[in-house]
mmCIF file of C-alpha atoms in Angstrom:
data_model
loop_
_atom_site.group_PDB
_atom_site.id
_atom_site.type_symbol
_atom_site.label_atom_id
_atom_site.label_comp_id
_atom_site.label_asym_id
_atom_site.label_seq_id
_atom_site.Cartn_x
_atom_site.Cartn_y
_atom_site.Cartn_z
ATOM 1 C CA MET A 1 -22.506 -51.346 172.429
ATOM 2 C CA CYS A 2 -24.470 -48.798 170.597
ATOM 3 C CA ALA A 3 -27.518 -49.559 168.544
ATOM 4 C CA SER A 4 -26.980 -50.061 164.876
ATOM 5 C CA ALA A 5 -27.807 -47.146 162.626
ATOM 6 C CA SER A 6 -31.038 -47.506 160.677
ATOM 7 C CA LYS A 7 -30.789 -47.867 156.924
ATOM 8 C CA GLY A 8 -33.021 -46.043 154.471
ATOM 9 C CA PHE A 9 -34.274 -42.562 153.769
ATOM 10 C CA THR A 10 -36.306 -40.277 155.946
ATOM 11 C CA LEU A 11 -39.670 -38.978 154.802
ATOM 12 C CA ILE A 12 -38.251 -35.494 154.310
ATOM 13 C CA GLU A 13 -35.493 -36.805 152.025
ATOM 14 C CA LEU A 14 -38.013 -38.738 149.915
ATOM 15 C CA ILE A 15 -40.319 -35.734 149.553
ATOM 16 C CA SER A 16 -37.365 -33.487 148.617
ATOM 17 C CA VAL A 17 -36.268 -35.871 145.860
ATOM 18 C CA MET A 18 -39.834 -36.140 144.523
ATOM 19 C CA ILE A 19 -40.135 -32.337 144.362
ATOM 20 C CA LEU A 20 -36.798 -32.035 142.527
ATOM 21 C CA VAL A 21 -37.781 -34.710 140.004
ATOM 22 C CA GLY A 22 -41.120 -32.950 139.444
ATOM 23 C CA VAL A 23 -39.496 -29.559 138.848
ATOM 24 C CA LEU A 24 -36.924 -31.052 136.467
ATOM 25 C CA SER A 25 -39.564 -32.943 134.468
ATOM 26 C CA VAL A 26 -41.778 -29.860 134.091
ATOM 27 C CA THR A 27 -38.770 -27.832 132.944
ATOM 28 C CA LEU A 28 -37.703 -30.502 130.456
ATOM 29 C CA VAL A 29 -41.172 -30.908 128.942
ATOM 30 C CA SER A 30 -41.614 -27.157 128.554
ATOM 31 C CA ARG A 31 -38.237 -26.811 126.820
ATOM 32 C CA LEU A 32 -38.785 -29.704 124.434
ATOM 33 C CA GLY A 33 -42.184 -28.415 123.352
ATOM 34 C CA ASN A 34 -44.031 -30.318 120.681
ATOM 35 C CA VAL A 35 -41.971 -33.306 119.549
ATOM 36 C CA HIS A 36 -43.728 -33.331 116.179
ATOM 37 C CA SER A 37 -42.476 -29.826 115.390
ATOM 38 C CA ALA A 38 -38.901 -31.131 114.987
ATOM 39 C CA SER A 39 -39.338 -31.938 111.283
ATOM 40 C CA VAL A 40 -40.806 -28.487 110.570
ATOM 41 C CA GLN A 41 -37.952 -26.846 112.492
ATOM 42 C CA SER A 42 -35.450 -28.958 110.560
ATOM 43 C CA GLY A 43 -37.024 -27.842 107.274
ATOM 44 C CA ARG A 44 -36.911 -24.216 108.453
ATOM 45 C CA ASP A 45 -33.202 -24.547 109.277
ATOM 46 C CA ASP A 46 -32.505 -26.135 105.864
ATOM 47 C CA LEU A 47 -34.348 -23.268 104.170
ATOM 48 C CA ILE A 48 -32.427 -20.570 106.058
ATOM 49 C CA ALA A 49 -29.119 -22.317 105.271
ATOM 50 C CA ALA A 50 -30.011 -22.492 101.559
ATOM 51 C CA LEU A 51 -30.978 -18.801 101.542
ATOM 52 C CA PHE A 52 -27.687 -17.807 103.191
ATOM 53 C CA PHE A 53 -25.798 -20.015 100.741
ATOM 54 C CA ALA A 54 -27.589 -18.425 97.784
ATOM 55 C CA GLN A 55 -26.834 -14.930 99.065
ATOM 56 C CA GLN A 56 -23.125 -15.747 99.417
ATOM 57 C CA GLN A 57 -23.014 -17.335 95.982
ATOM 58 C CA ALA A 58 -24.736 -14.292 94.457
ATOM 59 C CA MET A 59 -21.960 -12.056 95.743
ATOM 60 C CA MET A 60 -19.350 -14.289 94.061
ATOM 61 C CA ARG A 61 -21.204 -15.333 90.889
ATOM 62 C CA LYS A 62 -24.004 -14.086 88.661
ATOM 63 C CA ASN A 63 -27.621 -15.105 88.125
ATOM 64 C CA ILE A 64 -28.296 -16.900 91.422
ATOM 65 C CA SER A 65 -31.865 -17.807 92.303
ATOM 66 C CA VAL A 66 -33.666 -19.909 94.886
ATOM 67 C CA VAL A 67 -36.692 -21.851 93.701
ATOM 68 C CA LEU A 68 -39.036 -23.051 96.433
ATOM 69 C CA SER A 69 -41.583 -25.703 95.548
ATOM 70 C CA ALA A 70 -43.933 -27.563 97.885
ATOM 71 C CA GLY A 71 -41.362 -30.154 98.975
ATOM 72 C CA SER A 72 -37.943 -28.916 97.890
ATOM 73 C CA ILE A 73 -35.474 -26.037 97.832
ATOM 74 C CA THR A 74 -33.293 -25.458 94.764
ATOM 75 C CA VAL A 75 -30.385 -23.019 94.458
ATOM 76 C CA ARG A 76 -29.628 -22.318 90.817
ATOM 77 C CA GLU A 77 -27.011 -20.491 88.781
ATOM 78 C CA ASN A 78 -28.019 -19.581 85.234
ATOM 79 C CA ASN A 79 -31.041 -21.907 85.623
ATOM 80 C CA ALA A 80 -28.831 -24.923 86.474
ATOM 81 C CA ASP A 81 -28.767 -26.581 89.904
ATOM 82 C CA ILE A 82 -25.663 -25.749 91.940
ATOM 83 C CA SER A 83 -23.473 -28.541 93.307
ATOM 84 C CA VAL A 84 -22.051 -28.324 96.816
ATOM 85 C CA SER A 85 -19.162 -30.781 97.218
ATOM 86 C CA THR A 86 -20.727 -34.126 96.373
ATOM 87 C CA ASP A 87 -24.279 -32.924 97.063
ATOM 88 C CA ARG A 88 -26.485 -31.311 94.489
ATOM 89 C CA TYR A 89 -29.622 -29.251 94.787
ATOM 90 C CA PRO A 90 -32.624 -29.627 94.962
ATOM 91 C CA LEU A 91 -32.729 -30.231 98.692
ATOM 92 C CA ARG A 92 -35.735 -32.289 99.771
ATOM 93 C CA LEU A 93 -37.631 -31.155 102.853
ATOM 94 C CA PRO A 94 -38.309 -33.662 105.655
ATOM 95 C CA ALA A 95 -41.304 -35.933 105.082
ATOM 96 C CA GLY A 96 -44.586 -34.212 105.825
ATOM 97 C CA VAL A 97 -43.207 -30.668 105.506
ATOM 98 C CA THR A 98 -44.222 -28.317 102.710
ATOM 99 C CA LEU A 99 -43.487 -24.664 102.075
ATOM 100 C CA SER A 100 -45.063 -21.834 100.163
ATOM 101 C CA PRO A 101 -43.777 -21.797 96.558
ATOM 102 C CA ALA A 102 -41.659 -18.796 95.572
ATOM 103 C CA THR A 103 -38.684 -17.794 93.460
ATOM 104 C CA LEU A 104 -36.066 -15.416 94.844
ATOM 105 C CA VAL A 105 -33.509 -13.844 92.505
ATOM 106 C CA TYR A 106 -30.360 -12.389 94.090
ATOM 107 C CA ASP A 107 -28.336 -9.514 92.679
ATOM 108 C CA LYS A 108 -24.540 -9.072 92.866
ATOM 109 C CA LEU A 109 -24.856 -7.446 96.323
ATOM 110 C CA GLY A 110 -26.875 -10.376 97.728
ATOM 111 C CA ARG A 111 -30.159 -8.452 97.682
ATOM 112 C CA THR A 112 -33.513 -9.935 96.739
ATOM 113 C CA THR A 113 -37.220 -9.228 97.047
ATOM 114 C CA ALA A 114 -38.562 -9.138 100.614
ATOM 115 C CA THR A 115 -40.601 -12.294 101.116
ATOM 116 C CA ASP A 116 -42.361 -14.241 103.871
ATOM 117 C CA ILE A 117 -42.145 -18.027 103.545
ATOM 118 C CA THR A 118 -44.337 -20.410 105.546
ATOM 119 C CA LEU A 119 -43.460 -24.038 106.232
ATOM 120 C CA THR A 120 -46.352 -26.289 107.187
ATOM 121 C CA GLY A 121 -46.354 -29.749 108.697
ATOM 122 C CA SER A 122 -48.730 -32.545 107.773
ATOM 123 C CA GLY A 123 -49.223 -36.055 109.129
ATOM 124 C CA ASN A 124 -47.645 -36.284 112.595
ATOM 125 C CA SER A 125 -46.611 -32.618 112.348
ATOM 126 C CA SER A 126 -50.083 -31.469 111.298
ATOM 127 C CA GLY A 127 -50.888 -27.950 112.434
ATOM 128 C CA VAL A 128 -47.254 -27.036 113.091
ATOM 129 C CA THR A 129 -45.972 -24.054 111.117
ATOM 130 C CA ALA A 130 -42.775 -22.042 110.922
ATOM 131 C CA ARG A 131 -42.182 -18.743 109.199
ATOM 132 C CA VAL A 132 -39.052 -17.404 107.567
ATOM 133 C CA ARG A 133 -38.685 -13.751 106.667
ATOM 134 C CA VAL A 134 -36.329 -12.704 103.860
ATOM 135 C CA GLU A 135 -35.485 -9.011 103.965
ATOM 136 C CA ALA A 136 -34.779 -6.998 100.818
ATOM 137 C CA SER A 137 -31.114 -6.969 101.901
ATOM 138 C CA GLY A 138 -31.120 -10.764 101.494
ATOM 139 C CA TYR A 139 -30.946 -11.475 105.231
ATOM 140 C CA ALA A 140 -33.139 -14.442 106.218
ATOM 141 C CA PHE A 141 -34.363 -15.295 109.713
ATOM 142 C CA ALA A 142 -36.991 -17.337 111.530
ATOM 143 C CA ASN A 143 -39.994 -15.149 112.166
#
């Protein structure tokens, strides 16, 4: 009879698995970045969506403006908040996120004044910032 096969892993197999786990964890941590920046990034995405919405509305309607206050974003038509389905502006930013106050007025072609908007985190997100650039053409993007 032959000897029974040994059970378990060899040293080389264990070291290989440890190296793979290490490489994967370093990659994951570098891609996730700062966990506290998620609320600032969420606020930035909400702002860009509201700016795109306002630009589209300006090309269909008249007198569209976006009013940015410290903690909210408002899209207005003729100085009245616009409703979107069952939701109504102003849109509140995530807790601990503020932005630089500004008012953008869109013309019938979706153009506005070129502006740089800065979102800043406080509390757990303290020190985290995001910038949004609005071109004169009305195009908005993360800067």
